[in-house]
Amino acid sequence: QVQLVESGGGLVQPGGSLRLSCAASGSMFDSINMGWYRRAPGKERELVARISVIGSTNYADSVKGRFTISRDNAKNMVYLQMNSLKPEDTAVYYCGGRPLWNAGIEYWGKGTLVTVSS
């Protein structure tokens, strides 16, 4: 069983930056494709960014050029660097993972709130 714990959320002004972190427990982290997702008030959860076990990445169009996802397999960590934040980035951000050995399994953290407001 893998547990994910997000941190780094908070209140930031428009144009500011935040770095979210996701700590994963357990072994085999380097065999889990990871991602960041978010749910804004009144909206469905959406993909923000993904990073595969080999480090390939993809992003939602709304965050391209502003957000960067990365992972450190030695530390069992995934990060989301968020720059040039906008009010529409306000959401609860979730860390998620899907292991290579069973695509039917999904791991989720409890989320961290990001509020972009002046």
PDB file of N, CA and C in Angstrom, residues 42-80:
ATOM      1  N   GLY A  42     -16.841  23.982  -7.211  1.00  0.00           N
ATOM      2  CA  GLY A  42     -17.925  23.804  -8.159  1.00  0.00           C
ATOM      3  C   GLY A  42     -17.548  23.125  -9.461  1.00  0.00           C
ATOM      4  N   LYS A  43     -16.319  22.615  -9.544  1.00  0.00           N
ATOM      5  CA  LYS A  43     -15.865  21.987 -10.792  1.00  0.00           C
ATOM      6  C   LYS A  43     -15.404  20.559 -10.544  1.00  0.00           C
ATOM      7  N   GLU A  44     -15.234  19.830 -11.643  1.00  0.00           N
ATOM      8  CA  GLU A  44     -14.733  18.473 -11.554  1.00  0.00           C
ATOM      9  C   GLU A  44     -13.222  18.484 -11.364  1.00  0.00           C
ATOM     10  N   ARG A  45     -12.713  17.388 -10.821  1.00  0.00           N
ATOM     11  CA  ARG A  45     -11.264  17.255 -10.714  1.00  0.00           C
ATOM     12  C   ARG A  45     -10.651  17.167 -12.105  1.00  0.00           C
ATOM     13  N   GLU A  46      -9.530  17.829 -12.299  1.00  0.00           N
ATOM     14  CA  GLU A  46      -8.872  17.831 -13.605  1.00  0.00           C
ATOM     15  C   GLU A  46      -7.381  17.566 -13.442  1.00  0.00           C
ATOM     16  N   LEU A  47      -6.810  17.035 -14.504  1.00  0.00           N
ATOM     17  CA  LEU A  47      -5.371  16.805 -14.526  1.00  0.00           C
ATOM     18  C   LEU A  47      -4.637  18.132 -14.656  1.00  0.00           C
ATOM     19  N   VAL A  48      -3.585  18.304 -13.883  1.00  0.00           N
ATOM     20  CA  VAL A  48      -2.717  19.469 -14.001  1.00  0.00           C
ATOM     21  C   VAL A  48      -1.433  19.081 -14.722  1.00  0.00           C
ATOM     22  N   ALA A  49      -0.782  18.027 -14.235  1.00  0.00           N
ATOM     23  CA  ALA A  49       0.484  17.598 -14.831  1.00  0.00           C
ATOM     24  C   ALA A  49       0.749  16.150 -14.445  1.00  0.00           C
ATOM     25  N   ARG A  50       1.455  15.439 -15.318  1.00  0.00           N
ATOM     26  CA  ARG A  50       1.836  14.049 -15.042  1.00  0.00           C
ATOM     27  C   ARG A  50       3.313  13.866 -15.326  1.00  0.00           C
ATOM     28  N   ILE A  51       3.894  12.921 -14.609  1.00  0.00           N
ATOM     29  CA  ILE A  51       5.270  12.542 -14.871  1.00  0.00           C
ATOM     30  C   ILE A  51       5.367  11.029 -14.790  1.00  0.00           C
ATOM     31  N   SER A  52       5.953  10.436 -15.812  1.00  0.00           N
ATOM     32  CA  SER A  52       6.038   8.986 -15.869  1.00  0.00           C
ATOM     33  C   SER A  52       7.236   8.487 -15.074  1.00  0.00           C
ATOM     34  N   VAL A  53       7.355   7.159 -15.019  1.00  0.00           N
ATOM     35  CA  VAL A  53       8.470   6.560 -14.278  1.00  0.00           C
ATOM     36  C   VAL A  53       9.812   6.887 -14.934  1.00  0.00           C
ATOM     37  N   ILE A  54       9.790   7.203 -16.232  1.00  0.00           N
ATOM     38  CA  ILE A  54      11.038   7.551 -16.912  1.00  0.00           C
ATOM     39  C   ILE A  54      11.221   9.057 -17.015  1.00  0.00           C
ATOM     40  N   GLY A  55      10.306   9.817 -16.407  1.00  0.00           N
ATOM     41  CA  GLY A  55      10.483  11.255 -16.350  1.00  0.00           C
ATOM     42  C   GLY A  55       9.829  12.060 -17.454  1.00  0.00           C
ATOM     43  N   SER A  56       9.096  11.421 -18.339  1.00  0.00           N
ATOM     44  CA  SER A  56       8.392  12.186 -19.361  1.00  0.00           C
ATOM     45  C   SER A  56       7.203  12.897 -18.730  1.00  0.00           C
ATOM     46  N   THR A  57       6.917  14.077 -19.223  1.00  0.00           N
ATOM     47  CA  THR A  57       5.891  14.915 -18.589  1.00  0.00           C
ATOM     48  C   THR A  57       4.846  15.383 -19.603  1.00  0.00           C
ATOM     49  N   ASN A  58       3.677  15.678 -19.110  1.00  0.00           N
ATOM     50  CA  ASN A  58       2.692  16.397 -19.900  1.00  0.00           C
ATOM     51  C   ASN A  58       1.843  17.263 -18.971  1.00  0.00           C
ATOM     52  N   TYR A  59       1.302  18.322 -19.565  1.00  0.00           N
ATOM     53  CA  TYR A  59       0.622  19.360 -18.786  1.00  0.00           C
ATOM     54  C   TYR A  59      -0.727  19.724 -19.400  1.00  0.00           C
ATOM     55  N   ALA A  60      -1.612  20.184 -18.547  1.00  0.00           N
ATOM     56  CA  ALA A  60      -2.845  20.785 -19.030  1.00  0.00           C
ATOM     57  C   ALA A  60      -2.483  22.082 -19.759  1.00  0.00           C
ATOM     58  N   ASP A  61      -3.245  22.399 -20.800  1.00  0.00           N
ATOM     59  CA  ASP A  61      -2.957  23.609 -21.573  1.00  0.00           C
ATOM     60  C   ASP A  61      -2.975  24.855 -20.698  1.00  0.00           C
ATOM     61  N   SER A  62      -3.821  24.847 -19.693  1.00  0.00           N
ATOM     62  CA  SER A  62      -3.992  26.032 -18.847  1.00  0.00           C
ATOM     63  C   SER A  62      -2.773  26.344 -17.978  1.00  0.00           C
ATOM     64  N   VAL A  63      -1.868  25.375 -17.819  1.00  0.00           N
ATOM     65  CA  VAL A  63      -0.710  25.597 -16.948  1.00  0.00           C
ATOM     66  C   VAL A  63       0.622  25.504 -17.688  1.00  0.00           C
ATOM     67  N   LYS A  64       0.584  25.163 -18.959  1.00  0.00           N
ATOM     68  CA  LYS A  64       1.833  25.049 -19.725  1.00  0.00           C
ATOM     69  C   LYS A  64       2.618  26.347 -19.675  1.00  0.00           C
ATOM     70  N   GLY A  65       3.912  26.205 -19.434  1.00  0.00           N
ATOM     71  CA  GLY A  65       4.777  27.370 -19.370  1.00  0.00           C
ATOM     72  C   GLY A  65       4.803  28.041 -18.012  1.00  0.00           C
ATOM     73  N   ARG A  66       3.905  27.643 -17.120  1.00  0.00           N
ATOM     74  CA  ARG A  66       3.862  28.236 -15.775  1.00  0.00           C
ATOM     75  C   ARG A  66       4.180  27.226 -14.684  1.00  0.00           C
ATOM     76  N   PHE A  67       3.762  25.978 -14.882  1.00  0.00           N
ATOM     77  CA  PHE A  67       3.947  24.940 -13.865  1.00  0.00           C
ATOM     78  C   PHE A  67       4.986  23.927 -14.361  1.00  0.00           C
ATOM     79  N   THR A  68       5.707  23.351 -13.407  1.00  0.00           N
ATOM     80  CA  THR A  68       6.687  22.318 -13.717  1.00  0.00           C
ATOM     81  C   THR A  68       6.562  21.179 -12.712  1.00  0.00           C
ATOM     82  N   ILE A  69       6.387  19.968 -13.228  1.00  0.00           N
ATOM     83  CA  ILE A  69       6.336  18.787 -12.370  1.00  0.00           C
ATOM     84  C   ILE A  69       7.694  18.098 -12.396  1.00  0.00           C
ATOM     85  N   SER A  70       8.090  17.562 -11.249  1.00  0.00           N
ATOM     86  CA  SER A  70       9.354  16.832 -11.184  1.00  0.00           C
ATOM     87  C   SER A  70       9.233  15.751 -10.118  1.00  0.00           C
ATOM     88  N   ARG A  71      10.180  14.819 -10.140  1.00  0.00           N
ATOM     89  CA  ARG A  71      10.173  13.754  -9.148  1.00  0.00           C
ATOM     90  C   ARG A  71      11.590  13.449  -8.714  1.00  0.00           C
ATOM     91  N   ASP A  72      11.713  12.981  -7.484  1.00  0.00           N
ATOM     92  CA  ASP A  72      12.996  12.549  -6.932  1.00  0.00           C
ATOM     93  C   ASP A  72      12.768  11.145  -6.384  1.00  0.00           C
ATOM     94  N   ASN A  73      13.141  10.144  -7.164  1.00  0.00           N
ATOM     95  CA  ASN A  73      12.871   8.766  -6.764  1.00  0.00           C
ATOM     96  C   ASN A  73      13.667   8.353  -5.522  1.00  0.00           C
ATOM     97  N   ALA A  74      14.813   8.958  -5.317  1.00  0.00           N
ATOM     98  CA  ALA A  74      15.623   8.623  -4.148  1.00  0.00           C
ATOM     99  C   ALA A  74      14.946   9.054  -2.857  1.00  0.00           C
ATOM    100  N   LYS A  75      14.114  10.093  -2.959  1.00  0.00           N
ATOM    101  CA  LYS A  75      13.419  10.621  -1.780  1.00  0.00           C
ATOM    102  C   LYS A  75      11.931  10.277  -1.756  1.00  0.00           C
ATOM    103  N   ASN A  76      11.467   9.561  -2.768  1.00  0.00           N
ATOM    104  CA  ASN A  76      10.032   9.247  -2.887  1.00  0.00           C
ATOM    105  C   ASN A  76       9.183  10.516  -2.890  1.00  0.00           C
ATOM    106  N   MET A  77       9.585  11.489  -3.701  1.00  0.00           N
ATOM    107  CA  MET A  77       8.916  12.779  -3.709  1.00  0.00           C
ATOM    108  C   MET A  77       8.534  13.182  -5.126  1.00  0.00           C
ATOM    109  N   VAL A  78       7.408  13.885  -5.223  1.00  0.00           N
ATOM    110  CA  VAL A  78       6.984  14.538  -6.450  1.00  0.00           C
ATOM    111  C   VAL A  78       6.709  16.001  -6.120  1.00  0.00           C
ATOM    112  N   TYR A  79       7.062  16.882  -7.038  1.00  0.00           N
ATOM    113  CA  TYR A  79       6.908  18.315  -6.797  1.00  0.00           C
ATOM    114  C   TYR A  79       6.113  18.967  -7.924  1.00  0.00           C
ATOM    115  N   LEU A  80       5.495  20.069  -7.591  1.00  0.00           N
ATOM    116  CA  LEU A  80       4.849  20.904  -8.598  1.00  0.00           C
ATOM    117  C   LEU A  80       5.237  22.346  -8.317  1.00  0.00           C
TER     118      LEU A  80
END
